[in-house]
JSON list of C-alpha atoms in Angstrom, two decimals:
[
{"chain": "A", "resi": 22, "resn": "GLN", "atom": "CA", "xyz": [7.73, -11.43, -13.37]},
{"chain": "A", "resi": 23, "resn": "VAL", "atom": "CA", "xyz": [5.79, -9.83, -10.34]},
{"chain": "A", "resi": 24, "resn": "GLN", "atom": "CA", "xyz": [2.20, -9.45, -10.31]},
{"chain": "A", "resi": 25, "resn": "LEU", "atom": "CA", "xyz": [0.30, -7.81, -7.93]},
{"chain": "A", "resi": 26, "resn": "VAL", "atom": "CA", "xyz": [-2.93, -7.06, -8.13]},
{"chain": "A", "resi": 27, "resn": "GLU", "atom": "CA", "xyz": [-5.07, -5.22, -5.58]},
{"chain": "A", "resi": 28, "resn": "SER", "atom": "CA", "xyz": [-8.93, -5.43, -3.92]},
{"chain": "A", "resi": 29, "resn": "GLY", "atom": "CA", "xyz": [-11.30, -4.17, -1.51]},
{"chain": "A", "resi": 30, "resn": "GLY", "atom": "CA", "xyz": [-11.64, -0.30, -2.08]},
{"chain": "A", "resi": 31, "resn": "GLY", "atom": "CA", "xyz": [-14.92, 1.10, -2.33]},
{"chain": "A", "resi": 32, "resn": "LEU", "atom": "CA", "xyz": [-17.60, 4.37, -1.86]},
{"chain": "A", "resi": 33, "resn": "VAL", "atom": "CA", "xyz": [-17.87, 4.61, 2.41]},
{"chain": "A", "resi": 34, "resn": "GLN", "atom": "CA", "xyz": [-18.50, 7.90, 4.66]},
{"chain": "A", "resi": 35, "resn": "ALA", "atom": "CA", "xyz": [-17.03, 9.31, 6.52]},
{"chain": "A", "resi": 36, "resn": "GLY", "atom": "CA", "xyz": [-14.92, 7.27, 9.29]},
{"chain": "A", "resi": 37, "resn": "GLU", "atom": "CA", "xyz": [-15.52, 4.74, 8.28]},
{"chain": "A", "resi": 38, "resn": "SER", "atom": "CA", "xyz": [-13.09, 1.59, 7.39]},
{"chain": "A", "resi": 39, "resn": "LEU", "atom": "CA", "xyz": [-12.20, -0.04, 5.17]},
{"chain": "A", "resi": 40, "resn": "ARG", "atom": "CA", "xyz": [-9.45, -3.32, 4.35]},
{"chain": "A", "resi": 41, "resn": "LEU", "atom": "CA", "xyz": [-7.46, -3.43, 0.99]},
{"chain": "A", "resi": 42, "resn": "SER", "atom": "CA", "xyz": [-5.66, -6.21, 0.17]},
{"chain": "A", "resi": 43, "resn": "CYS", "atom": "CA", "xyz": [-2.42, -6.95, -2.41]},
{"chain": "A", "resi": 44, "resn": "ALA", "atom": "CA", "xyz": [-2.42, -10.20, -3.14]},
{"chain": "A", "resi": 45, "resn": "PHE", "atom": "CA", "xyz": [1.11, -10.77, -4.67]},
{"chain": "A", "resi": 46, "resn": "SER", "atom": "CA", "xyz": [2.27, -13.96, -7.50]},
{"chain": "A", "resi": 47, "resn": "GLY", "atom": "CA", "xyz": [5.46, -14.62, -9.33]},
{"chain": "A", "resi": 48, "resn": "ARG", "atom": "CA", "xyz": [8.04, -14.56, -7.65]},
{"chain": "A", "resi": 49, "resn": "THR", "atom": "CA", "xyz": [8.66, -15.60, -3.76]},
{"chain": "A", "resi": 50, "resn": "PHE", "atom": "CA", "xyz": [7.02, -12.67, -1.27]},
{"chain": "A", "resi": 51, "resn": "ASN", "atom": "CA", "xyz": [8.39, -12.77, 1.79]},
{"chain": "A", "resi": 52, "resn": "SER", "atom": "CA", "xyz": [12.00, -11.74, 0.22]},
{"chain": "A", "resi": 53, "resn": "TYR", "atom": "CA", "xyz": [10.16, -8.71, -1.21]},
{"chain": "A", "resi": 54, "resn": "THR", "atom": "CA", "xyz": [8.92, -5.03, 0.68]},
{"chain": "A", "resi": 55, "resn": "VAL", "atom": "CA", "xyz": [5.77, -3.74, -0.66]},
{"chain": "A", "resi": 56, "resn": "GLY", "atom": "CA", "xyz": [4.22, -0.27, -0.31]},
{"chain": "A", "resi": 57, "resn": "TRP", "atom": "CA", "xyz": [1.16, 1.40, -0.97]},
{"chain": "A", "resi": 58, "resn": "PHE", "atom": "CA", "xyz": [0.88, 4.83, -2.11]},
{"chain": "A", "resi": 59, "resn": "ARG", "atom": "CA", "xyz": [-2.06, 7.21, -3.42]},
{"chain": "A", "resi": 60, "resn": "GLN", "atom": "CA", "xyz": [-3.06, 9.30, -5.66]},
{"chain": "A", "resi": 61, "resn": "ALA", "atom": "CA", "xyz": [-5.56, 11.78, -5.92]},
{"chain": "A", "resi": 62, "resn": "PRO", "atom": "CA", "xyz": [-7.51, 13.80, -8.87]},
{"chain": "A", "resi": 63, "resn": "ARG", "atom": "CA", "xyz": [-4.49, 16.91, -10.05]},
{"chain": "A", "resi": 64, "resn": "GLU", "atom": "CA", "xyz": [-1.80, 15.15, -7.60]},
{"chain": "A", "resi": 65, "resn": "GLU", "atom": "CA", "xyz": [0.30, 13.84, -6.90]},
{"chain": "A", "resi": 66, "resn": "ARG", "atom": "CA", "xyz": [1.13, 10.27, -6.29]},
{"chain": "A", "resi": 67, "resn": "GLU", "atom": "CA", "xyz": [2.70, 9.96, -2.58]},
{"chain": "A", "resi": 68, "resn": "PHE", "atom": "CA", "xyz": [3.16, 7.47, 0.07]},
{"chain": "A", "resi": 69, "resn": "VAL", "atom": "CA", "xyz": [0.96, 6.32, 2.10]},
{"chain": "A", "resi": 70, "resn": "ALA", "atom": "CA", "xyz": [2.56, 3.23, 4.11]},
{"chain": "A", "resi": 71, "resn": "GLY", "atom": "CA", "xyz": [5.44, 0.16, 3.77]},
{"chain": "A", "resi": 72, "resn": "ILE", "atom": "CA", "xyz": [6.43, -2.32, 5.33]},
{"chain": "A", "resi": 73, "resn": "GLN", "atom": "CA", "xyz": [9.69, -4.43, 4.99]},
{"chain": "A", "resi": 74, "resn": "TRP", "atom": "CA", "xyz": [10.81, -7.72, 3.70]},
{"chain": "A", "resi": 75, "resn": "ILE", "atom": "CA", "xyz": [13.06, -8.22, 6.56]},
{"chain": "A", "resi": 76, "resn": "VAL", "atom": "CA", "xyz": [11.98, -8.07, 9.97]},
{"chain": "A", "resi": 77, "resn": "THR", "atom": "CA", "xyz": [8.66, -6.21, 8.71]},
{"chain": "A", "resi": 78, "resn": "ARG", "atom": "CA", "xyz": [9.54, -2.54, 10.03]},
{"chain": "A", "resi": 79, "resn": "THR", "atom": "CA", "xyz": [6.31, -0.66, 9.28]},
{"chain": "A", "resi": 80, "resn": "VAL", "atom": "CA", "xyz": [6.40, 2.79, 8.45]},
{"chain": "A", "resi": 81, "resn": "TYR", "atom": "CA", "xyz": [3.61, 5.67, 7.41]},
{"chain": "A", "resi": 82, "resn": "ALA", "atom": "CA", "xyz": [2.99, 8.06, 6.50]},
{"chain": "A", "resi": 83, "resn": "ASP", "atom": "CA", "xyz": [1.73, 11.71, 8.91]},
{"chain": "A", "resi": 84, "resn": "SER", "atom": "CA", "xyz": [-0.74, 11.92, 7.33]},
{"chain": "A", "resi": 85, "resn": "VAL", "atom": "CA", "xyz": [-2.25, 7.71, 7.97]},
{"chain": "A", "resi": 86, "resn": "GLN", "atom": "CA", "xyz": [-0.62, 8.07, 11.73]},
{"chain": "A", "resi": 87, "resn": "GLY", "atom": "CA", "xyz": [-2.64, 6.05, 13.67]},
{"chain": "A", "resi": 88, "resn": "ARG", "atom": "CA", "xyz": [-5.09, 5.68, 10.83]},
{"chain": "A", "resi": 89, "resn": "PHE", "atom": "CA", "xyz": [-4.23, 2.51, 8.82]},
{"chain": "A", "resi": 90, "resn": "THR", "atom": "CA", "xyz": [-2.38, -0.27, 9.66]},
{"chain": "A", "resi": 91, "resn": "ILE", "atom": "CA", "xyz": [0.22, -2.06, 7.01]},
{"chain": "A", "resi": 92, "resn": "SER", "atom": "CA", "xyz": [0.67, -5.55, 7.54]},
{"chain": "A", "resi": 93, "resn": "ARG", "atom": "CA", "xyz": [1.22, -9.00, 5.47]},
{"chain": "A", "resi": 94, "resn": "ASP", "atom": "CA", "xyz": [0.45, -12.69, 5.73]},
{"chain": "A", "resi": 95, "resn": "ASN", "atom": "CA", "xyz": [3.69, -14.55, 4.18]},
{"chain": "A", "resi": 96, "resn": "ALA", "atom": "CA", "xyz": [1.51, -17.56, 3.83]},
{"chain": "A", "resi": 97, "resn": "LYS", "atom": "CA", "xyz": [-0.88, -16.34, 1.45]},
{"chain": "A", "resi": 98, "resn": "ASN", "atom": "CA", "xyz": [0.65, -13.50, -0.06]},
{"chain": "A", "resi": 99, "resn": "THR", "atom": "CA", "xyz": [-0.88, -10.56, 0.62]},
{"chain": "A", "resi": 100, "resn": "VAL", "atom": "CA", "xyz": [-0.55, -7.50, 2.26]},
{"chain": "A", "resi": 101, "resn": "TYR", "atom": "CA", "xyz": [-3.35, -5.48, 3.79]},
{"chain": "A", "resi": 102, "resn": "LEU", "atom": "CA", "xyz": [-4.00, -1.91, 4.50]},
{"chain": "A", "resi": 103, "resn": "GLN", "atom": "CA", "xyz": [-6.32, -1.79, 6.89]},
{"chain": "A", "resi": 104, "resn": "MET", "atom": "CA", "xyz": [-7.30, 2.28, 7.27]},
{"chain": "A", "resi": 105, "resn": "ASN", "atom": "CA", "xyz": [-10.16, 3.49, 9.53]},
{"chain": "A", "resi": 106, "resn": "SER", "atom": "CA", "xyz": [-11.66, 6.33, 10.96]},
{"chain": "A", "resi": 107, "resn": "LEU", "atom": "CA", "xyz": [-11.63, 7.64, 6.86]},
{"chain": "A", "resi": 108, "resn": "LYS", "atom": "CA", "xyz": [-11.43, 10.71, 6.05]},
{"chain": "A", "resi": 109, "resn": "PRO", "atom": "CA", "xyz": [-12.72, 12.80, 2.53]},
{"chain": "A", "resi": 110, "resn": "GLU", "atom": "CA", "xyz": [-9.37, 13.70, 1.66]},
{"chain": "A", "resi": 111, "resn": "ASP", "atom": "CA", "xyz": [-7.99, 10.13, 2.18]},
{"chain": "A", "resi": 112, "resn": "THR", "atom": "CA", "xyz": [-9.87, 9.73, -1.29]},
{"chain": "A", "resi": 113, "resn": "ALA", "atom": "CA", "xyz": [-7.59, 8.69, -4.57]},
{"chain": "A", "resi": 114, "resn": "VAL", "atom": "CA", "xyz": [-6.54, 5.60, -6.06]},
{"chain": "A", "resi": 115, "resn": "TYR", "atom": "CA", "xyz": [-4.26, 3.65, -3.94]},
{"chain": "A", "resi": 116, "resn": "TYR", "atom": "CA", "xyz": [-1.71, 1.37, -5.32]},
{"chain": "A", "resi": 117, "resn": "CYS", "atom": "CA", "xyz": [0.55, -1.22, -3.99]},
{"chain": "A", "resi": 118, "resn": "ALA", "atom": "CA", "xyz": [4.37, -1.93, -4.64]},
{"chain": "A", "resi": 119, "resn": "ALA", "atom": "CA", "xyz": [6.99, -3.82, -4.66]},
{"chain": "A", "resi": 120, "resn": "ASP", "atom": "CA", "xyz": [10.54, -3.90, -4.36]},
{"chain": "A", "resi": 121, "resn": "HIS", "atom": "CA", "xyz": [13.12, -6.65, -4.29]},
{"chain": "A", "resi": 122, "resn": "ARG", "atom": "CA", "xyz": [15.12, -7.03, -0.90]},
{"chain": "A", "resi": 123, "resn": "GLY", "atom": "CA", "xyz": [14.44, -2.52, -0.69]},
{"chain": "A", "resi": 124, "resn": "LEU", "atom": "CA", "xyz": [15.28, -1.26, 2.70]},
{"chain": "A", "resi": 125, "resn": "THR", "atom": "CA", "xyz": [14.02, 2.02, 1.87]},
{"chain": "A", "resi": 126, "resn": "VAL", "atom": "CA", "xyz": [10.25, 1.66, 1.71]},
{"chain": "A", "resi": 127, "resn": "THR", "atom": "CA", "xyz": [9.24, 5.36, 1.48]},
{"chain": "A", "resi": 128, "resn": "GLN", "atom": "CA", "xyz": [10.87, 6.40, -2.02]},
{"chain": "A", "resi": 129, "resn": "GLU", "atom": "CA", "xyz": [8.72, 5.56, -5.39]},
{"chain": "A", "resi": 130, "resn": "LEU", "atom": "CA", "xyz": [11.49, 4.95, -7.10]},
{"chain": "A", "resi": 131, "resn": "ASN", "atom": "CA", "xyz": [12.89, 1.44, -5.45]},
{"chain": "A", "resi": 132, "resn": "TYR", "atom": "CA", "xyz": [10.15, -0.23, -6.55]},
{"chain": "A", "resi": 133, "resn": "ASP", "atom": "CA", "xyz": [10.20, -2.30, -9.19]},
{"chain": "A", "resi": 134, "resn": "TYR", "atom": "CA", "xyz": [6.53, -3.44, -9.44]},
{"chain": "A", "resi": 135, "resn": "TRP", "atom": "CA", "xyz": [3.53, -1.93, -9.59]},
{"chain": "A", "resi": 136, "resn": "GLY", "atom": "CA", "xyz": [-0.10, -2.75, -8.90]},
{"chain": "A", "resi": 137, "resn": "GLN", "atom": "CA", "xyz": [-3.51, -1.40, -11.21]},
{"chain": "A", "resi": 138, "resn": "GLY", "atom": "CA", "xyz": [-4.52, 0.65, -8.41]},
{"chain": "A", "resi": 139, "resn": "THR", "atom": "CA", "xyz": [-8.23, 0.15, -6.37]},
{"chain": "A", "resi": 140, "resn": "GLN", "atom": "CA", "xyz": [-10.34, 3.36, -6.24]},
{"chain": "A", "resi": 141, "resn": "VAL", "atom": "CA", "xyz": [-11.02, 4.82, -2.41]},
{"chain": "A", "resi": 142, "resn": "THR", "atom": "CA", "xyz": [-13.47, 7.45, -2.19]},
{"chain": "A", "resi": 143, "resn": "VAL", "atom": "CA", "xyz": [-14.89, 8.65, 1.05]},
{"chain": "A", "resi": 144, "resn": "SER", "atom": "CA", "xyz": [-17.53, 11.10, 0.98]},
{"chain": "A", "resi": 145, "resn": "SER", "atom": "CA", "xyz": [-18.12, 13.81, 3.96]}
]
């Protein structure tokens, strides 16, 4: 069974940075596409960034393109989300999710495993 554990959230001021981590266990990590999603209060959960299991292609939501960077370290079974130039509208609970040999990184329904989430709060 795949387990995902997010960490690295917190309270920061606008313009600052955070790095989220998603620790993966239970299966062969390098065969899983991993995505980051977020859910703000009273909003639907939305795609933020994803990295494929093969060729490590990355995809970003328009709202974070150029500010966020997703990466993976297959030796550490971990995916990172580096978030720079944070804005108050980035405030949300951030979730990582895994999809075995997934090719479409943006679709929430494709992901089989989810972490519990980590809170990110950006003050103005």
